[in-house]
């Protein structure tokens, strides 16, 4: 004789089971209207009254809408607007695209470190003021930048490892024996780095004249590609726009950049006494893969020494 088939287990809510037991209802004979045909308390009550419970209506499910085509999405709101208000879209191309590409390459390659310091340029301030009259007679507007360039060039000569680039493929440091200093120039297209070649062979006035010419060319969009190439070191003189300290990005493939801020009057200790002096904020970003922190500090101190004692920088001799 075969074994009797097992009685199929009925799915029922706990309250439904309790009520069925109380009323003597066989759950196996009750049609469930709950999820997955589960017997509910209402089903048991209906069975005791000889009625069939009415199943709850299914929850309506909204049919998925077809994905809008790209052109339909673009037409969802007027051009020049997002959901918050009016916008303007400016294509990244031309000079701006080239600038972005170079800055990204620099940040992806170099190990950036920035140090900040100050220089007492009170004497330099007075010197430039005097020599500006001489320059004006020659049709030249003499700013502080030629002095910064000459100070940097002398410091680079003392610390040649800063005047270098990296040959990534050959894994070599390429030390340059010439001094081509790039200078960031503000133009309608963005910052351009104009390059003054062979700074070591030029006087302060030579540099001032060349900077003046390059600046005009850059702003008039007449500068040549050759005048934007070949830098061995860069100076960003953001003090012209009121900035103080910054973390300037290295102009790849250079391995360092000097940032000069706005000169302002500050209290300063001179020979044990407080005096009001002209102070220049300095920021120096370098590639720590190539330049050690100690050498970076020595280089900046050398630059400061020239700026604080400008008599060491000759006005009309290279």
Short mmCIF file of C-alpha atoms in Angstrom, two decimals:
data_model
loop_
_atom_site.label_atom_id
_atom_site.label_comp_id
_atom_site.label_asym_id
_atom_site.label_seq_id
_atom_site.Cartn_x
_atom_site.Cartn_y
_atom_site.Cartn_z
CA UNK A 1 0.00 0.00 0.00
CA UNK A 2 1.51 3.35 -1.10
CA UNK A 3 1.98 6.32 1.19
CA UNK A 4 -0.80 8.91 1.32
CA UNK A 5 -0.01 12.13 -0.51
CA UNK A 6 1.04 14.98 1.75
CA UNK A 7 -1.60 17.61 2.33
CA UNK A 8 -0.68 20.79 0.44
CA UNK A 9 0.19 23.66 2.78
CA UNK A 10 -2.22 26.60 2.47
CA UNK A 11 -0.75 30.11 2.45
CA UNK A 12 -2.70 32.25 4.86
CA UNK A 13 -2.21 35.37 6.95
CA UNK A 14 -1.76 34.73 10.72
CA UNK A 15 -5.04 36.51 11.55
CA UNK A 16 -6.82 34.47 8.88
CA UNK A 17 -5.55 31.21 10.43
CA UNK A 18 -6.64 32.27 13.89
CA UNK A 19 -10.13 33.23 12.65
CA UNK A 20 -10.48 30.00 10.62
CA UNK A 21 -9.60 27.94 13.69
CA UNK A 22 -12.12 29.86 15.78
CA UNK A 23 -14.92 29.45 13.20
CA UNK A 24 -14.01 25.85 12.27
CA UNK A 25 -13.27 26.72 8.65
CA UNK A 26 -11.02 24.44 6.56
CA UNK A 27 -8.51 26.80 4.96
CA UNK A 28 -7.94 24.30 2.14
CA UNK A 29 -11.47 25.02 0.92
CA UNK A 30 -11.12 28.79 1.01
CA UNK A 31 -10.10 30.67 -2.14
CA UNK A 32 -7.39 33.19 -1.31
CA UNK A 33 -7.59 36.69 -2.77
CA UNK A 34 -4.37 38.08 -1.26
CA UNK A 35 -0.99 38.34 -2.97
CA UNK A 36 0.05 34.96 -4.38
CA UNK A 37 -3.47 33.57 -3.62
CA UNK A 38 -2.86 33.99 0.11
CA UNK A 39 -5.97 33.50 2.28
CA UNK A 40 -6.87 36.73 4.08
CA UNK A 41 -9.05 37.42 7.11
CA UNK A 42 -11.74 38.72 4.72
CA UNK A 43 -11.64 35.43 2.79
CA UNK A 44 -12.30 33.45 5.98
CA UNK A 45 -15.21 35.73 6.96
CA UNK A 46 -16.70 35.39 3.47
CA UNK A 47 -16.38 31.59 3.65
CA UNK A 48 -18.17 31.50 7.01
CA UNK A 49 -21.04 33.53 5.47
CA UNK A 50 -21.14 31.37 2.35
CA UNK A 51 -19.86 34.22 0.10
CA UNK A 52 -16.80 34.55 -2.08
CA UNK A 53 -14.53 37.45 -1.25
CA UNK A 54 -14.00 39.99 -4.01
CA UNK A 55 -10.31 40.16 -4.94
CA UNK A 56 -8.70 43.56 -4.41
CA UNK A 57 -8.14 45.36 -7.70
CA UNK A 58 -4.50 45.15 -8.86
CA UNK A 59 -2.33 48.24 -8.40
CA UNK A 60 -2.10 49.89 -11.79
CA UNK A 61 1.42 49.90 -13.21
CA UNK A 62 2.26 52.70 -15.60
CA UNK A 63 3.70 51.43 -18.83
CA UNK A 64 7.30 52.59 -19.38
CA UNK A 65 7.50 55.59 -21.63
CA UNK A 66 9.78 55.34 -24.65
CA UNK A 67 13.16 57.07 -24.20
CA UNK A 68 13.12 60.50 -25.78
CA UNK A 69 15.37 60.93 -28.78
CA UNK A 70 18.32 63.36 -28.36
CA UNK A 71 16.64 65.95 -30.54
CA UNK A 72 13.47 65.73 -28.44
CA UNK A 73 15.47 66.21 -25.22
CA UNK A 74 17.16 69.29 -26.64
CA UNK A 75 13.76 70.78 -27.45
CA UNK A 76 12.44 70.18 -23.94
CA UNK A 77 13.39 73.75 -22.90
CA UNK A 78 14.38 76.85 -24.83
CA UNK A 79 17.98 77.26 -25.98
CA UNK A 80 20.00 79.36 -23.55
CA UNK A 81 18.16 78.07 -20.50
CA UNK A 82 18.42 75.28 -17.99
CA UNK A 83 15.84 74.50 -15.32
CA UNK A 84 17.18 77.31 -13.10
CA UNK A 85 17.31 80.15 -15.61
CA UNK A 86 19.22 81.71 -18.48
CA UNK A 87 22.59 80.28 -19.53
CA UNK A 88 25.17 80.81 -22.26
CA UNK A 89 27.17 78.01 -23.88
CA UNK A 90 30.69 78.91 -25.04
CA UNK A 91 32.57 76.32 -27.15
CA UNK A 92 36.01 75.34 -25.85
CA UNK A 93 38.20 75.75 -28.91
CA UNK A 94 41.17 77.64 -30.29
CA UNK A 95 43.47 79.27 -27.74
CA UNK A 96 41.27 78.30 -24.79
CA UNK A 97 41.38 74.63 -25.85
CA UNK A 98 45.17 74.75 -26.22
CA UNK A 99 45.53 76.35 -22.77
CA UNK A 100 43.30 73.70 -21.20
CA UNK A 101 45.21 70.87 -22.87
CA UNK A 102 48.58 72.19 -21.67
CA UNK A 103 47.42 72.76 -18.08
CA UNK A 104 45.88 69.28 -17.85
CA UNK A 105 49.09 67.73 -19.23
CA UNK A 106 51.07 69.62 -16.59
CA UNK A 107 48.90 68.53 -13.68
CA UNK A 108 48.84 64.90 -14.83
CA UNK A 109 52.62 64.78 -15.17
CA UNK A 110 54.29 66.85 -12.44
CA UNK A 111 54.32 66.41 -8.66
CA UNK A 112 53.24 69.93 -7.70
CA UNK A 113 54.45 71.72 -4.58
CA UNK A 114 53.98 75.46 -3.92
CA UNK A 115 55.94 77.53 -1.42
CA UNK A 116 55.15 81.13 -0.47
CA UNK A 117 57.38 83.94 0.76
CA UNK A 118 57.74 87.74 0.86
CA UNK A 119 60.33 90.20 -0.41
CA UNK A 120 60.97 93.71 0.87
CA UNK A 121 61.10 95.62 -2.44
CA UNK A 122 61.17 99.13 -1.00
CA UNK A 123 64.49 99.90 -2.71
CA UNK A 124 63.32 98.33 -5.96
CA UNK A 125 60.17 100.47 -5.82
CA UNK A 126 62.29 103.63 -5.61
CA UNK A 127 64.69 102.43 -8.32
CA UNK A 128 61.92 101.61 -10.79
CA UNK A 129 60.31 104.99 -10.11
CA UNK A 130 63.57 106.77 -10.99
CA UNK A 131 64.36 104.67 -14.05
CA UNK A 132 60.80 104.88 -15.35
CA UNK A 133 61.55 108.48 -16.33
CA UNK A 134 64.53 107.37 -18.42
CA UNK A 135 62.47 104.62 -20.01
CA UNK A 136 59.62 106.99 -20.80
CA UNK A 137 62.00 109.22 -22.78
CA UNK A 138 62.70 106.17 -24.95
CA UNK A 139 59.01 105.41 -25.37
CA UNK A 140 59.06 102.47 -22.96
CA UNK A 141 56.70 101.83 -20.06
CA UNK A 142 58.91 100.33 -17.34
CA UNK A 143 57.08 97.96 -15.00
CA UNK A 144 58.42 95.68 -12.26
CA UNK A 145 58.27 92.61 -14.52
CA UNK A 146 61.66 93.12 -16.24
CA UNK A 147 63.27 93.30 -12.79
CA UNK A 148 61.49 90.08 -11.76
CA UNK A 149 62.71 88.40 -14.95
CA UNK A 150 66.31 89.49 -14.45
CA UNK A 151 66.28 88.40 -10.80
CA UNK A 152 64.88 85.01 -11.83
CA UNK A 153 67.48 84.62 -14.59
CA UNK A 154 70.37 85.28 -12.19
CA UNK A 155 68.87 82.80 -9.70
CA UNK A 156 68.42 80.20 -12.45
CA UNK A 157 72.10 80.58 -13.32
CA UNK A 158 72.93 79.80 -9.68
CA UNK A 159 70.53 76.82 -9.58
CA UNK A 160 70.55 75.33 -13.11
CA UNK A 161 68.39 72.34 -12.16
CA UNK A 162 65.41 74.72 -11.99
CA UNK A 163 66.00 75.84 -15.59
CA UNK A 164 65.16 72.44 -17.01
CA UNK A 165 62.55 70.10 -18.43
CA UNK A 166 61.97 66.34 -18.27
CA UNK A 167 62.30 63.97 -21.21
CA UNK A 168 59.64 61.51 -20.04
CA UNK A 169 60.44 58.84 -22.66
CA UNK A 170 64.20 58.86 -22.10
CA UNK A 171 63.72 59.41 -18.34
CA UNK A 172 66.25 62.25 -18.36
CA UNK A 173 66.42 65.77 -16.91
CA UNK A 174 67.25 68.23 -19.69
CA UNK A 175 69.09 71.23 -18.20
CA UNK A 176 68.96 74.31 -20.45
CA UNK A 177 72.04 76.51 -20.78
CA UNK A 178 69.99 79.45 -22.06
CA UNK A 179 67.27 81.43 -20.30
CA UNK A 180 63.98 81.85 -22.15
CA UNK A 181 61.42 83.19 -19.71
CA UNK A 182 57.73 82.87 -20.43
CA UNK A 183 55.41 85.58 -19.17
CA UNK A 184 51.66 85.13 -18.79
CA UNK A 185 49.80 87.84 -20.74
CA UNK A 186 46.08 88.51 -20.24
CA UNK A 187 44.20 88.59 -23.58
CA UNK A 188 40.53 88.46 -24.63
CA UNK A 189 41.12 84.76 -25.44
CA UNK A 190 42.60 84.01 -22.02
CA UNK A 191 46.14 83.88 -20.65
CA UNK A 192 48.89 83.43 -23.23
CA UNK A 193 52.48 82.73 -22.28
CA UNK A 194 54.69 84.97 -24.43
CA UNK A 195 58.34 83.95 -24.37
CA UNK A 196 61.28 86.35 -24.13
CA UNK A 197 64.34 84.57 -25.53
CA UNK A 198 67.87 84.82 -24.11
CA UNK A 199 67.07 86.98 -21.11
CA UNK A 200 70.70 86.71 -19.99
CA UNK A 201 71.78 88.78 -23.02
CA UNK A 202 69.31 91.63 -22.50
CA UNK A 203 69.16 94.70 -20.28
CA UNK A 204 66.22 95.76 -18.14
CA UNK A 205 65.19 98.26 -20.82
CA UNK A 206 65.58 95.65 -23.57
CA UNK A 207 63.23 93.36 -21.65
CA UNK A 208 60.75 96.18 -21.04
CA UNK A 209 60.60 97.03 -24.76
CA UNK A 210 60.19 93.41 -25.81
CA UNK A 211 57.51 92.75 -23.20
CA UNK A 212 55.63 95.80 -24.41
CA UNK A 213 55.73 94.56 -28.02
CA UNK A 214 54.73 90.99 -27.13
CA UNK A 215 51.87 92.20 -24.95
CA UNK A 216 50.44 94.33 -27.78
CA UNK A 217 50.81 91.46 -30.27
CA UNK A 218 49.10 89.00 -27.92
CA UNK A 219 46.15 91.31 -27.25
CA UNK A 220 45.80 92.11 -30.98
CA UNK A 221 46.04 88.38 -31.81
CA UNK A 222 49.09 88.99 -34.00
CA UNK A 223 51.58 87.02 -31.96
CA UNK A 224 53.36 84.19 -33.78
CA UNK A 225 53.62 80.57 -32.67
CA UNK A 226 57.39 80.95 -32.35
CA UNK A 227 56.87 83.76 -29.81
CA UNK A 228 54.83 81.37 -27.66
CA UNK A 229 57.34 78.50 -27.72
CA UNK A 230 60.65 77.60 -26.12
CA UNK A 231 60.30 78.76 -22.51
CA UNK A 232 62.64 77.30 -19.90
CA UNK A 233 60.96 79.03 -16.93
CA UNK A 234 57.77 81.05 -16.43
CA UNK A 235 56.63 84.06 -14.39
CA UNK A 236 52.97 84.78 -13.65
CA UNK A 237 52.61 88.39 -12.52
CA UNK A 238 49.02 88.17 -11.21
CA UNK A 239 49.74 91.06 -8.82
CA UNK A 240 48.79 93.30 -11.76
CA UNK A 241 45.20 92.22 -11.11
CA UNK A 242 45.37 92.61 -7.33
CA UNK A 243 46.25 89.02 -6.41
CA UNK A 244 48.61 88.24 -3.54
CA UNK A 245 49.51 84.55 -3.14
CA UNK A 246 48.49 81.72 -5.46
CA UNK A 247 49.33 78.19 -6.54
CA UNK A 248 50.35 78.81 -10.17
CA UNK A 249 50.32 75.80 -12.49
CA UNK A 250 53.64 74.93 -14.10
CA UNK A 251 53.83 75.77 -17.80
CA UNK A 252 54.58 72.29 -19.16
CA UNK A 253 57.26 71.16 -20.03
CA UNK A 254 58.92 73.62 -17.60
CA UNK A 255 59.45 72.27 -14.09
CA UNK A 256 58.85 75.49 -12.14
CA UNK A 257 56.94 78.78 -12.20
CA UNK A 258 57.31 81.97 -10.15
CA UNK A 259 54.18 83.86 -9.12
CA UNK A 260 54.41 87.52 -8.09
CA UNK A 261 51.59 89.25 -6.24
CA UNK A 262 50.52 92.82 -5.59
CA UNK A 263 53.10 95.01 -3.85
CA UNK A 264 51.59 96.65 -0.77
CA UNK A 265 52.70 98.59 2.29
CA UNK A 266 53.07 96.46 5.41
CA UNK A 267 54.74 96.78 8.82
CA UNK A 268 58.20 95.19 8.64
CA UNK A 269 61.07 94.72 11.05
CA UNK A 270 64.16 96.63 9.88
CA UNK A 271 67.25 96.62 12.12
CA UNK A 272 65.13 95.79 15.16
CA UNK A 273 62.51 98.48 14.55
CA UNK A 274 59.08 98.44 12.94
CA UNK A 275 58.88 100.32 9.64
CA UNK A 276 56.37 100.57 6.79
CA UNK A 277 57.86 98.81 3.75
CA UNK A 278 56.85 97.80 0.23
CA UNK A 279 56.30 94.04 0.35
CA UNK A 280 56.02 91.69 -2.63
CA UNK A 281 54.21 88.34 -2.08
CA UNK A 282 55.93 85.47 -3.89
CA UNK A 283 54.61 82.01 -4.76
CA UNK A 284 56.86 79.34 -6.27
CA UNK A 285 55.47 76.11 -7.72
CA UNK A 286 57.93 73.36 -8.63
CA UNK A 287 57.97 69.74 -9.76
CA UNK A 288 59.04 67.80 -6.69
CA UNK A 289 60.12 64.85 -8.84
CA UNK A 290 63.06 66.95 -10.03
CA UNK A 291 63.55 69.77 -7.52
CA UNK A 292 64.05 69.05 -3.82
CA UNK A 293 62.38 71.30 -1.26
CA UNK A 294 65.73 72.58 0.02
CA UNK A 295 66.85 73.65 -3.46
CA UNK A 296 63.48 75.28 -4.08
CA UNK A 297 63.89 77.34 -0.91
CA UNK A 298 67.45 78.31 -1.87
CA UNK A 299 66.31 79.37 -5.33
CA UNK A 300 63.51 81.57 -3.96
CA UNK A 301 65.89 83.12 -1.41
CA UNK A 302 68.30 83.95 -4.24
CA UNK A 303 65.49 85.63 -6.20
CA UNK A 304 64.53 87.62 -3.09
CA UNK A 305 68.14 88.68 -2.53
CA UNK A 306 68.23 90.28 -5.99
CA UNK A 307 64.87 91.98 -5.52
CA UNK A 308 65.81 93.36 -2.11
CA UNK A 309 69.18 94.61 -3.35
CA UNK A 310 68.33 95.76 -6.90
CA UNK A 311 71.72 97.44 -7.30
CA UNK A 312 72.95 93.97 -8.25
CA UNK A 313 70.71 94.06 -11.30
CA UNK A 314 72.18 96.49 -13.83
CA UNK A 315 69.75 98.76 -15.63
CA UNK A 316 71.41 99.02 -19.03
CA UNK A 317 73.80 96.10 -19.16
CA UNK A 318 73.06 92.43 -19.53
#
